[in-house]
Amino acid sequence: MRILFVAAEASPLAKVGGMGDVVGALPKVLRAMGHDVRVFMPYYGFLPDKLEIPTEPIWWGNAMYQKFAVYETRLPKSDVPLYLFGHPSFMPRRVYYGEDEDWRFTLFANGAAEFAWNYWKPNIIHCHDWHTGMIPVWMNETPDIKTIFTIHNLAYQGPWRWFLERITWCPWYMEGHNVMAAAIQFADEVTTVSPTYAQQIQTAAYGETLEGLLSYVSGKLSGVLNGIDVETYNPETDRFIVENYNADTVERRKTNKVALQEELGLVVDSGVFMIGMVSRLVEQKGLDLVIQIMDQFLSYTDAQLVVLGTGDRYYETQMWQMASRYPGRMASHILFNEALSRRIYSGCDALVMPSRFEPCGISQMLAMRYGCVPIVRRTGGLVDTVFYNDPMNEAGTGYCFDRYEPIDFLTAMIRSLEAFRHKDHWRKLQQRGMWQNFSWEKSAYEYIKIYNRVLGTSDPGEPTEQPQTSGVTV
Ligand SMILES: Nc1ncnc2c1ncn2[C@@H]1O[C@H](COP(=O)(O)OP(=O)(O)O[C@H]2O[C@H](CO)[C@@H](O)[C@H](O)[C@H]2O)[C@@H](O)[C@H]1O
């Protein structure tokens, strides 16, 4: 099968959130299963710092009266061909910014469609989020290229139809009041990143005004749980952390905890309960709950809190101000730092994720992989990945609460603090999290089934041809 992944992010090159993790990891796994998977993403101004890119493009194209170049390289540490869409509008050193975002990513999506028609023709284009939403619309008239549209974040739906018509030409048959709606309508299959979230988005509470459309297309809508890159994120081999360990040597995490406390200027004490939060600082992530309870929690306990994230100025300021109220007990780092995130996962005792909604969530899986116990609100993918701690039956992997209420979150925090005192139980809880299998293989098979379904081919999971590493196949 020839599959072209099109997305705005791909880890480790361009990652703002979890979508980057997915697009950086899944193609490698699918390729290892014998499919010819390639990735198409923007050529951001910061990319030459991170990988070698040939100076000569392999192809020139046109879209929306703009000329663009496509450069070919590889996803780092893999043989996955990576095509970079080169246009001056992507040259600033940021992924998302500015007023022309709608225009810029519409150009990118239209450019990807041109590329698929004219240079490398895949059987399937796997599109991610609204940035690629025009692709299913264009491919509606190209029956031999099927499209899968994966929703990572329903809250961002791209330009409204009236604006789209001002910036580009929309085909006569196009329906949908914004790009996301159109993509949902025209894609051959729509997926989201967990089974629970796939159900939730068909309701008014989570549908972000698209619940009607999503229930209407429920026959082609499914939820495939994300995995994590278990090779990159492996506490046994991770070079970003001070002490490597595994589930049998989980007590070695103490060294990481102390190193993290020293690094962040917190009181050094390996016995205190240390909580981390690694997240985009936006409404989705439940920051209003954090703001409402954390003062109380920190004042009445000796726990420590570390926040790593960027996002809305309001939440950034709140986190920073809260840290200034608890010197030596709380640290807020308002930046994106992959290495520090791993030191948090490997040093903190627990990770909080009180999300308002959560399509899947990668952070809680990374936390469990590193023996950091998740405290989560049961919504979306958090329902599918974190299970109540049940020390009596030695089951469960974290602490959960249901209602989006400060008191419920506070209760879950206090319960986890209490459990932390019972060292034996806590160790077992950590180990159960570390033993979970979050590798991508299972999800990759699910996607292969979906690819086969849209192509009308059978034998799900079986490779259909040997991957090619380069060259034009049209
Ligand atoms: N400041 C920082 N420094 C370093 N690393 C940071 C960071 N802030 C976040 N990260 C990293 O970014 C990733 C966050 O992924 P999530 O899936 O938890 O959330 P996100 O909302 O971005 O993703 C969306 O897409 C994904 C993928 O489908 C869904 O799982 C999710 O529910 C959906 O909201 C993790 O790998 C985390 O470690």
Short mmCIF file of C-alpha atoms and ligand atoms in Angstrom, two decimals:
data_model
loop_
_atom_site.label_atom_id
_atom_site.label_comp_id
_atom_site.label_asym_id
_atom_site.label_seq_id
_atom_site.Cartn_x
_atom_site.Cartn_y
_atom_site.Cartn_z
CA MET A 1 0.00 0.00 0.00
CA ARG A 2 1.24 3.48 -0.78
CA ILE A 3 0.23 5.87 1.99
CA LEU A 4 1.01 9.57 2.20
CA PHE A 5 0.76 11.14 5.65
CA VAL A 6 0.07 14.86 5.45
CA ALA A 7 0.33 16.92 8.63
CA ALA A 8 1.55 20.19 10.13
CA GLU A 9 3.73 18.41 12.72
CA ALA A 10 6.02 15.40 12.87
CA SER A 11 8.13 14.62 15.91
CA PRO A 12 11.06 15.11 16.53
CA LEU A 13 11.32 17.76 13.81
CA ALA A 14 8.24 19.88 14.42
CA LYS A 15 6.22 19.09 17.50
CA VAL A 16 3.85 21.37 19.35
CA GLY A 17 1.63 18.69 20.85
CA GLY A 18 0.48 15.12 20.53
CA MET A 19 -0.24 15.20 16.79
CA GLY A 20 3.52 15.52 16.24
CA ASP A 21 4.06 12.34 18.27
CA VAL A 22 1.57 10.42 16.13
CA VAL A 23 2.90 11.54 12.75
CA GLY A 24 6.50 11.01 13.90
CA ALA A 25 5.88 7.45 15.09
CA LEU A 26 3.06 5.73 13.18
CA PRO A 27 4.66 5.93 9.69
CA LYS A 28 7.77 4.13 10.97
CA VAL A 29 5.69 1.28 12.34
CA LEU A 30 3.57 0.97 9.21
CA ARG A 31 6.70 0.97 7.10
CA ALA A 32 8.22 -1.77 9.23
CA MET A 33 5.05 -3.75 8.44
CA GLY A 34 5.89 -3.49 4.77
CA HIS A 35 3.85 -0.54 3.56
CA ASP A 36 5.28 2.31 1.54
CA VAL A 37 4.53 5.19 3.84
CA ARG A 38 5.80 8.72 3.25
CA VAL A 39 5.26 11.97 5.09
CA PHE A 40 4.49 15.41 3.65
CA MET A 41 4.84 18.44 5.91
CA PRO A 42 5.80 22.13 5.71
CA TYR A 43 9.42 23.18 5.41
CA TYR A 44 9.63 25.35 8.54
CA GLY A 45 12.44 27.86 8.94
CA PHE A 46 13.90 25.96 11.89
CA LEU A 47 14.17 22.58 10.14
CA PRO A 48 17.73 23.03 8.75
CA ASP A 49 18.94 23.15 12.39
CA LYS A 50 17.54 19.69 12.94
CA LEU A 51 18.27 17.68 9.82
CA GLU A 52 20.10 17.78 6.54
CA ILE A 53 17.93 18.97 3.68
CA PRO A 54 19.16 18.91 0.08
CA THR A 55 19.44 22.37 -1.46
CA GLU A 56 17.81 21.24 -4.72
CA PRO A 57 14.09 20.53 -4.67
CA ILE A 58 12.82 17.34 -6.28
CA TRP A 59 9.71 19.02 -7.63
CA TRP A 60 8.12 22.42 -8.22
CA GLY A 61 4.38 22.91 -8.06
CA ASN A 62 1.70 25.59 -8.12
CA ALA A 63 -1.32 26.15 -5.90
CA MET A 64 -3.41 29.24 -5.17
CA TYR A 65 -1.29 31.25 -7.64
CA GLN A 66 1.80 30.44 -5.60
CA LYS A 67 4.86 28.52 -6.68
CA PHE A 68 6.22 26.03 -4.16
CA ALA A 69 9.16 23.64 -4.01
CA VAL A 70 9.23 20.14 -2.55
CA TYR A 71 12.41 18.78 -0.96
CA GLU A 72 12.99 15.15 -0.14
CA THR A 73 14.74 13.88 2.98
CA ARG A 74 14.07 11.23 5.66
CA LEU A 75 12.37 11.24 9.03
CA PRO A 76 15.28 11.08 11.52
CA LYS A 77 16.42 7.59 12.54
CA SER A 78 14.20 5.93 9.94
CA ASP A 79 13.90 5.18 6.27
CA VAL A 80 10.59 7.01 5.95
CA PRO A 81 10.79 9.50 3.06
CA LEU A 82 9.88 12.98 4.16
CA TYR A 83 8.70 15.57 1.66
CA LEU A 84 9.00 19.17 2.73
CA PHE A 85 6.65 21.74 1.26
CA GLY A 86 8.78 24.82 0.70
CA HIS A 87 7.13 28.23 0.55
CA PRO A 88 8.33 31.55 2.06
CA SER A 89 5.23 31.80 4.26
CA PHE A 90 6.51 28.86 6.34
CA MET A 91 9.98 30.29 6.81
CA PRO A 92 9.47 32.00 10.22
CA ARG A 93 10.79 29.84 13.01
CA ARG A 94 7.40 28.78 14.41
CA VAL A 95 4.79 26.18 13.53
CA TYR A 96 1.63 28.09 14.45
CA TYR A 97 1.58 31.87 14.47
CA GLY A 98 0.09 34.94 12.92
CA GLU A 99 -2.97 36.13 11.09
CA ASP A 100 -2.34 34.27 7.84
CA GLU A 101 -2.50 30.79 9.41
CA ASP A 102 -5.73 29.88 7.59
CA TRP A 103 -4.28 30.94 4.26
CA ARG A 104 -0.89 29.32 4.89
CA PHE A 105 -2.22 25.88 5.77
CA THR A 106 -4.86 25.95 3.03
CA LEU A 107 -1.99 26.55 0.60
CA PHE A 108 -0.15 23.64 2.21
CA ALA A 109 -3.15 21.30 1.84
CA ASN A 110 -3.75 22.33 -1.77
CA GLY A 111 -0.02 21.89 -2.45
CA ALA A 112 -0.16 18.37 -0.99
CA ALA A 113 -3.07 17.54 -3.30
CA GLU A 114 -1.06 18.79 -6.31
CA PHE A 115 1.90 16.71 -5.17
CA ALA A 116 -0.23 13.56 -4.89
CA TRP A 117 -1.77 14.12 -8.32
CA ASN A 118 1.42 14.99 -10.11
CA TYR A 119 4.49 13.57 -8.41
CA TRP A 120 3.93 10.63 -6.07
CA LYS A 121 0.53 9.07 -6.33
CA PRO A 122 -0.49 7.18 -3.17
CA ASN A 123 -3.40 4.78 -2.73
CA ILE A 124 -4.31 6.60 0.45
CA ILE A 125 -3.72 10.06 1.85
CA HIS A 126 -3.89 10.02 5.63
CA CYS A 127 -4.77 13.59 6.63
CA HIS A 128 -4.38 15.02 10.11
CA ASP A 129 -6.51 17.84 11.53
CA TRP A 130 -7.99 20.86 9.77
CA HIS A 131 -4.67 21.94 8.23
CA THR A 132 -5.12 19.13 5.72
CA GLY A 133 -8.90 19.36 5.49
CA MET A 134 -9.07 20.47 1.85
CA ILE A 135 -7.38 17.26 0.69
CA PRO A 136 -10.44 14.97 1.10
CA VAL A 137 -12.48 17.61 -0.71
CA TRP A 138 -10.13 17.66 -3.71
CA MET A 139 -9.76 13.88 -3.79
CA ASN A 140 -13.51 13.44 -4.10
CA GLU A 141 -13.04 13.56 -7.87
CA THR A 142 -10.01 11.28 -7.84
CA PRO A 143 -11.50 7.87 -7.06
CA ASP A 144 -8.18 6.02 -7.09
CA ILE A 145 -6.83 8.06 -4.17
CA LYS A 146 -8.73 7.41 -0.96
CA THR A 147 -8.56 9.66 2.07
CA ILE A 148 -8.58 9.08 5.82
CA PHE A 149 -9.10 12.12 8.00
CA THR A 150 -7.90 11.88 11.60
CA ILE A 151 -9.21 14.33 14.17
CA HIS A 152 -6.67 15.15 16.89
CA ASN A 153 -8.31 18.35 17.94
CA LEU A 154 -11.90 19.12 17.05
CA ALA A 155 -11.73 22.53 18.71
CA TYR A 156 -9.65 23.97 15.86
CA GLN A 157 -11.75 23.76 12.69
CA GLY A 158 -9.93 26.01 10.24
CA PRO A 159 -11.36 28.82 8.13
CA TRP A 160 -15.07 29.36 7.64
CA ARG A 161 -16.42 28.69 4.19
CA TRP A 162 -16.94 32.38 3.32
CA PHE A 163 -13.31 33.12 4.16
CA LEU A 164 -12.09 30.06 2.31
CA GLU A 165 -13.84 31.25 -0.80
CA ARG A 166 -11.95 34.51 -0.54
CA ILE A 167 -8.56 32.84 -0.34
CA THR A 168 -8.94 29.91 -2.69
CA TRP A 169 -11.16 28.32 -5.27
CA CYS A 170 -13.57 25.76 -3.81
CA PRO A 171 -14.93 23.04 -6.06
CA TRP A 172 -18.61 23.27 -6.95
CA TYR A 173 -19.58 20.16 -5.03
CA MET A 174 -17.94 21.24 -1.77
CA GLU A 175 -20.20 21.31 1.27
CA GLY A 176 -19.53 22.16 4.89
CA HIS A 177 -19.40 25.47 6.67
CA ASN A 178 -15.72 25.24 7.53
CA VAL A 179 -12.71 23.17 6.49
CA MET A 180 -13.04 20.58 9.26
CA ALA A 181 -16.73 20.00 8.43
CA ALA A 182 -15.90 19.59 4.73
CA ALA A 183 -13.11 17.12 5.50
CA ILE A 184 -15.45 15.05 7.68
CA GLN A 185 -17.99 14.98 4.90
CA PHE A 186 -15.65 14.04 2.05
CA ALA A 187 -13.09 11.72 3.69
CA ASP A 188 -13.62 8.04 2.95
CA GLU A 189 -13.13 7.31 6.65
CA VAL A 190 -12.94 9.62 9.63
CA THR A 191 -11.01 8.54 12.67
CA THR A 192 -10.23 10.05 15.99
CA VAL A 193 -7.67 8.97 18.50
CA SER A 194 -9.63 6.95 21.05
CA PRO A 195 -12.85 4.91 21.02
CA THR A 196 -14.40 6.90 23.90
CA TYR A 197 -13.74 10.23 22.20
CA ALA A 198 -15.22 8.89 18.94
CA GLN A 199 -18.48 8.37 20.87
CA GLN A 200 -18.28 11.62 22.81
CA ILE A 201 -17.90 13.86 19.76
CA GLN A 202 -21.29 12.73 18.56
CA THR A 203 -22.83 14.57 21.51
CA ALA A 204 -23.38 18.28 22.04
CA ALA A 205 -21.06 18.35 25.06
CA TYR A 206 -18.00 17.38 23.02
CA GLY A 207 -18.96 17.86 19.36
CA GLU A 208 -17.80 21.50 19.10
CA THR A 209 -20.93 22.19 16.98
CA LEU A 210 -20.14 19.31 14.60
CA GLU A 211 -21.97 16.63 16.64
CA GLY A 212 -24.85 16.48 14.15
CA LEU A 213 -22.56 15.88 11.21
CA LEU A 214 -20.43 13.43 13.17
CA SER A 215 -23.44 11.34 14.18
CA TYR A 216 -24.67 11.47 10.59
CA VAL A 217 -21.38 9.99 9.36
CA SER A 218 -21.02 7.60 12.31
CA GLY A 219 -20.88 4.67 9.89
CA LYS A 220 -17.46 5.80 8.72
CA LEU A 221 -16.28 7.20 12.06
CA SER A 222 -14.12 5.19 14.45
CA GLY A 223 -11.66 5.68 17.28
CA VAL A 224 -8.17 4.19 17.12
CA LEU A 225 -6.21 4.60 20.30
CA ASN A 226 -2.83 6.30 19.92
CA GLY A 227 0.35 4.58 20.94
CA ILE A 228 3.67 6.04 21.97
CA ASP A 229 7.12 5.63 20.50
CA VAL A 230 8.39 3.05 23.00
CA GLU A 231 11.90 3.08 21.57
CA THR A 232 12.42 6.80 21.93
CA TYR A 233 10.61 6.95 25.25
CA ASN A 234 12.32 4.20 27.16
CA PRO A 235 13.50 4.85 30.73
CA GLU A 236 16.06 2.06 30.33
CA THR A 237 17.92 3.82 27.54
CA ASP A 238 16.81 7.47 27.63
CA ARG A 239 19.91 9.66 27.45
CA PHE A 240 18.06 12.76 28.64
CA ILE A 241 17.55 11.43 32.15
CA VAL A 242 20.13 11.11 34.92
CA GLU A 243 19.49 7.52 36.01
CA ASN A 244 18.15 4.79 33.75
CA TYR A 245 15.80 2.20 35.22
CA ASN A 246 13.04 -0.26 34.43
CA ALA A 247 10.00 -1.67 36.20
CA ASP A 248 12.19 -3.93 38.37
CA THR A 249 14.48 -1.11 39.44
CA VAL A 250 11.86 1.59 39.82
CA GLU A 251 13.38 2.78 43.13
CA ARG A 252 16.25 4.22 41.09
CA ARG A 253 13.87 6.98 40.01
CA LYS A 254 14.79 8.68 43.30
CA THR A 255 18.05 9.85 41.74
CA ASN A 256 16.07 11.50 38.94
CA LYS A 257 13.73 13.10 41.45
CA VAL A 258 16.59 14.63 43.42
CA ALA A 259 18.33 15.77 40.22
CA LEU A 260 15.09 17.39 39.05
CA GLN A 261 14.62 19.16 42.39
CA GLU A 262 18.18 20.48 42.15
CA GLU A 263 17.71 21.54 38.54
CA LEU A 264 14.50 23.43 39.27
CA GLY A 265 15.60 24.99 42.57
CA LEU A 266 13.09 23.05 44.67
CA VAL A 267 13.67 21.79 48.20
CA VAL A 268 15.71 18.62 47.79
CA ASP A 269 13.86 15.80 49.51
CA SER A 270 13.32 12.44 47.86
CA GLY A 271 10.48 11.67 50.30
CA VAL A 272 8.02 14.43 49.32
CA PHE A 273 5.20 13.82 46.88
CA MET A 274 6.26 15.48 43.62
CA ILE A 275 3.65 16.17 40.96
CA GLY A 276 4.30 17.16 37.36
CA MET A 277 2.26 18.68 34.57
CA VAL A 278 3.53 18.64 30.97
CA SER A 279 0.96 20.20 28.76
CA ARG A 280 -0.11 22.87 26.36
CA LEU A 281 -1.48 25.55 28.69
CA VAL A 282 -4.93 25.87 27.17
CA GLU A 283 -8.51 25.56 28.38
CA GLN A 284 -8.78 21.96 27.11
CA LYS A 285 -6.23 20.77 29.65
CA GLY A 286 -8.31 21.71 32.71
CA LEU A 287 -6.10 24.54 33.91
CA ASP A 288 -8.99 26.31 35.57
CA LEU A 289 -9.32 23.29 37.88
CA VAL A 290 -5.60 23.42 38.61
CA ILE A 291 -5.86 27.12 39.45
CA GLN A 292 -8.86 26.52 41.70
CA ILE A 293 -7.40 23.76 43.85
CA MET A 294 -3.63 23.97 43.75
CA ASP A 295 -3.30 26.72 46.38
CA GLN A 296 -5.29 24.64 48.78
CA PHE A 297 -3.41 21.48 47.97
CA LEU A 298 0.01 23.07 48.29
CA SER A 299 -0.85 24.97 51.48
CA TYR A 300 -2.12 21.93 53.33
CA THR A 301 0.51 19.41 52.22
CA ASP A 302 4.26 19.35 51.70
CA ALA A 303 3.88 18.26 48.06
CA GLN A 304 5.82 19.85 45.22
CA LEU A 305 4.52 20.82 41.78
CA VAL A 306 6.38 21.24 38.49
CA VAL A 307 4.62 22.73 35.47
CA LEU A 308 6.11 22.63 31.99
CA GLY A 309 4.11 24.15 29.19
CA THR A 310 3.27 27.01 26.89
CA GLY A 311 -0.03 28.26 25.58
CA ASP A 312 -2.50 30.98 26.49
CA ARG A 313 -0.93 34.02 28.10
CA TYR A 314 -3.54 33.97 30.88
CA TYR A 315 -2.67 30.44 32.02
CA GLU A 316 1.05 31.01 31.58
CA THR A 317 0.83 34.03 33.91
CA GLN A 318 -1.31 32.18 36.44
CA MET A 319 1.14 29.27 36.60
CA TRP A 320 4.08 31.60 36.91
CA GLN A 321 2.41 33.63 39.66
CA MET A 322 1.42 30.53 41.56
CA ALA A 323 5.03 29.34 41.48
CA SER A 324 6.14 32.64 42.98
CA ARG A 325 3.79 32.01 45.93
CA TYR A 326 5.50 28.69 46.73
CA PRO A 327 9.25 29.20 46.42
CA GLY A 328 11.10 25.92 46.74
CA ARG A 329 7.84 23.97 46.33
CA MET A 330 6.59 24.84 42.90
CA ALA A 331 8.39 25.54 39.62
CA SER A 332 6.76 26.76 36.40
CA HIS A 333 8.70 26.55 33.19
CA ILE A 334 6.90 28.36 30.42
CA LEU A 335 8.70 26.84 27.49
CA PHE A 336 8.75 23.81 25.24
CA ASN A 337 11.57 21.54 26.28
CA GLU A 338 11.58 17.88 25.28
CA ALA A 339 14.52 16.94 27.50
CA LEU A 340 12.99 18.56 30.59
CA SER A 341 9.68 16.84 29.87
CA ARG A 342 11.42 13.46 30.09
CA ARG A 343 13.16 14.45 33.31
CA ILE A 344 9.73 15.33 34.72
CA TYR A 345 8.22 12.00 33.65
CA SER A 346 11.19 10.13 35.14
CA GLY A 347 11.47 12.14 38.36
CA CYS A 348 7.94 13.08 39.45
CA ASP A 349 5.77 10.68 41.43
CA ALA A 350 2.54 11.67 39.70
CA LEU A 351 1.34 13.57 36.63
CA VAL A 352 -1.87 15.60 36.62
CA MET A 353 -4.14 15.74 33.58
CA PRO A 354 -7.57 17.06 34.62
CA SER A 355 -8.64 17.64 31.01
CA ARG A 356 -11.95 19.21 30.09
CA PHE A 357 -11.86 17.03 26.98
CA GLU A 358 -9.10 14.76 25.68
CA PRO A 359 -9.14 13.04 22.27
CA CYS A 360 -6.50 10.57 23.48
CA GLY A 361 -3.65 12.12 25.44
CA ILE A 362 -0.04 11.12 25.05
CA SER A 363 1.37 12.61 28.25
CA GLN A 364 -0.40 10.15 30.57
CA MET A 365 0.98 7.21 28.55
CA LEU A 366 4.50 8.64 28.62
CA ALA A 367 4.10 9.19 32.35
CA MET A 368 3.12 5.54 32.93
CA ARG A 369 5.97 4.36 30.75
CA TYR A 370 8.33 6.24 33.08
CA GLY A 371 6.67 5.04 36.31
CA CYS A 372 4.95 8.36 37.00
CA VAL A 373 1.39 7.75 38.18
CA PRO A 374 -1.31 9.66 36.24
CA ILE A 375 -4.10 11.57 38.02
CA VAL A 376 -6.68 12.16 35.31
CA ARG A 377 -10.23 13.20 34.65
CA ARG A 378 -12.13 10.36 33.02
CA THR A 379 -12.81 11.82 29.60
CA GLY A 380 -11.97 10.73 26.04
CA GLY A 381 -8.78 8.72 25.69
CA LEU A 382 -8.03 9.06 29.39
CA VAL A 383 -10.92 6.64 30.02
CA ASP A 384 -9.35 4.15 27.62
CA THR A 385 -5.80 4.38 28.97
CA VAL A 386 -5.90 4.99 32.74
CA PHE A 387 -7.72 2.66 35.14
CA TYR A 388 -8.66 3.17 38.80
CA ASN A 389 -6.02 2.08 41.24
CA ASP A 390 -7.35 -0.91 43.14
CA PRO A 391 -4.66 -1.90 45.65
CA MET A 392 -6.70 -4.76 47.12
CA ASN A 393 -6.86 -6.56 43.79
CA GLU A 394 -3.56 -5.18 42.59
CA ALA A 395 -5.17 -3.67 39.53
CA GLY A 396 -5.40 -0.25 37.93
CA THR A 397 -2.80 2.28 36.90
CA GLY A 398 -3.76 5.70 38.23
CA TYR A 399 -6.19 8.02 40.00
CA CYS A 400 -9.32 9.13 38.20
CA PHE A 401 -12.28 11.42 38.78
CA ASP A 402 -15.39 11.90 36.69
CA ARG A 403 -17.06 15.26 37.13
CA TYR A 404 -15.32 18.42 35.97
CA GLU A 405 -15.43 19.87 39.48
CA PRO A 406 -12.60 21.27 41.61
CA ILE A 407 -13.61 19.22 44.64
CA ASP A 408 -13.46 15.98 42.67
CA PHE A 409 -10.00 16.83 41.39
CA LEU A 410 -8.82 17.78 44.88
CA THR A 411 -10.15 14.51 46.25
CA ALA A 412 -8.25 12.53 43.62
CA MET A 413 -5.08 14.44 44.48
CA ILE A 414 -5.48 13.77 48.19
CA ARG A 415 -6.22 10.10 47.59
CA SER A 416 -3.06 9.76 45.55
CA LEU A 417 -1.03 11.60 48.20
CA GLU A 418 -2.36 9.15 50.81
CA ALA A 419 -1.53 6.18 48.60
CA PHE A 420 1.99 7.50 48.07
CA ARG A 421 2.68 6.90 51.77
CA HIS A 422 2.19 3.16 51.32
CA LYS A 423 5.46 2.55 49.55
CA ASP A 424 4.83 -1.06 48.62
CA HIS A 425 1.45 -0.39 47.07
CA TRP A 426 2.77 2.67 45.29
CA ARG A 427 5.66 0.71 43.80
CA LYS A 428 3.23 -1.90 42.46
CA LEU A 429 1.04 0.85 41.03
CA GLN A 430 4.03 2.32 39.24
CA GLN A 431 5.00 -1.09 37.92
CA ARG A 432 1.53 -1.81 36.59
CA GLY A 433 1.73 1.44 34.62
CA MET A 434 5.17 0.56 33.29
CA TRP A 435 4.00 -2.88 32.19
CA GLN A 436 1.20 -1.49 30.03
CA ASN A 437 1.73 -2.02 26.34
CA PHE A 438 1.37 1.34 24.64
CA SER A 439 3.37 0.43 21.54
CA TRP A 440 2.08 1.49 18.17
CA GLU A 441 1.75 -1.99 16.66
CA LYS A 442 -1.82 -2.58 17.82
CA SER A 443 -3.04 0.77 16.54
CA ALA A 444 -1.08 0.32 13.31
CA TYR A 445 -3.04 -2.89 12.61
CA GLU A 446 -6.27 -1.01 13.25
CA TYR A 447 -5.25 1.62 10.71
CA ILE A 448 -4.28 -1.06 8.20
CA LYS A 449 -7.76 -2.55 8.56
CA ILE A 450 -9.24 0.87 7.84
CA TYR A 451 -6.94 1.38 4.83
CA ASN A 452 -7.97 -2.00 3.47
CA ARG A 453 -11.62 -1.23 4.04
CA VAL A 454 -11.51 2.00 2.01
CA LEU A 455 -9.48 0.36 -0.74
CA GLY A 456 -11.81 -2.61 -0.82
CA THR A 457 -8.85 -4.96 -0.35
CA SER A 458 -8.91 -7.90 2.01
CA ASP A 459 -6.39 -9.61 4.23
CA PRO A 460 -6.12 -6.88 6.78
CA GLY A 461 -2.70 -6.42 8.21
CA GLU A 462 -0.87 -8.19 5.41
CA PRO A 463 1.72 -6.09 3.58
CA THR A 464 0.66 -5.68 -0.05
CA GLU A 465 3.97 -4.74 -1.58
CA GLN A 466 7.57 -3.96 -0.72
CA PRO A 467 8.27 -0.38 0.23
CA GLN A 468 10.07 1.79 -2.26
CA THR A 469 12.53 4.23 -0.87
CA SER A 470 12.44 6.90 -3.51
CA GLY A 471 11.36 7.73 -6.99
CA VAL A 472 8.29 8.72 -8.89
CA THR A 473 5.63 6.09 -9.29
CA VAL A 474 3.02 7.93 -11.29
N1 LIG B 1 6.13 22.38 27.12
C1 LIG B 1 6.38 21.16 26.66
N2 LIG B 1 7.66 20.73 26.55
C2 LIG B 1 7.91 19.48 26.09
N3 LIG B 1 6.97 18.62 25.67
C3 LIG B 1 5.69 19.01 25.76
C4 LIG B 1 5.32 20.28 26.25
N4 LIG B 1 3.97 20.40 26.22
C5 LIG B 1 3.51 19.24 25.73
N5 LIG B 1 4.55 18.40 25.45
C6 LIG B 1 4.48 17.06 24.86
O1 LIG B 1 3.48 17.12 23.85
C7 LIG B 1 2.70 15.93 23.89
C8 LIG B 1 1.29 16.29 24.35
O2 LIG B 1 0.45 15.37 23.80
P1 LIG B 1 -1.06 15.17 24.27
O3 LIG B 1 -1.60 14.08 23.45
O4 LIG B 1 -1.09 14.90 25.72
O5 LIG B 1 -1.79 16.55 24.02
P2 LIG B 1 -2.20 17.51 22.76
O6 LIG B 1 -3.41 18.19 23.25
O7 LIG B 1 -1.05 18.36 22.40
O8 LIG B 1 -2.55 16.55 21.54
C9 LIG B 1 -3.73 16.40 20.75
O9 LIG B 1 -3.42 15.35 19.80
C10 LIG B 1 -3.01 14.16 20.44
C11 LIG B 1 -2.57 13.19 19.37
O10 LIG B 1 -3.61 12.59 18.71
C12 LIG B 1 -4.09 13.61 21.33
O11 LIG B 1 -3.56 12.52 22.05
C13 LIG B 1 -4.58 14.69 22.31
O12 LIG B 1 -5.67 14.21 23.07
C14 LIG B 1 -4.95 15.93 21.53
O13 LIG B 1 -5.42 16.95 22.39
C15 LIG B 1 3.39 14.99 24.85
O14 LIG B 1 4.34 14.24 24.16
C16 LIG B 1 4.07 15.96 25.82
O15 LIG B 1 5.19 15.38 26.45
#
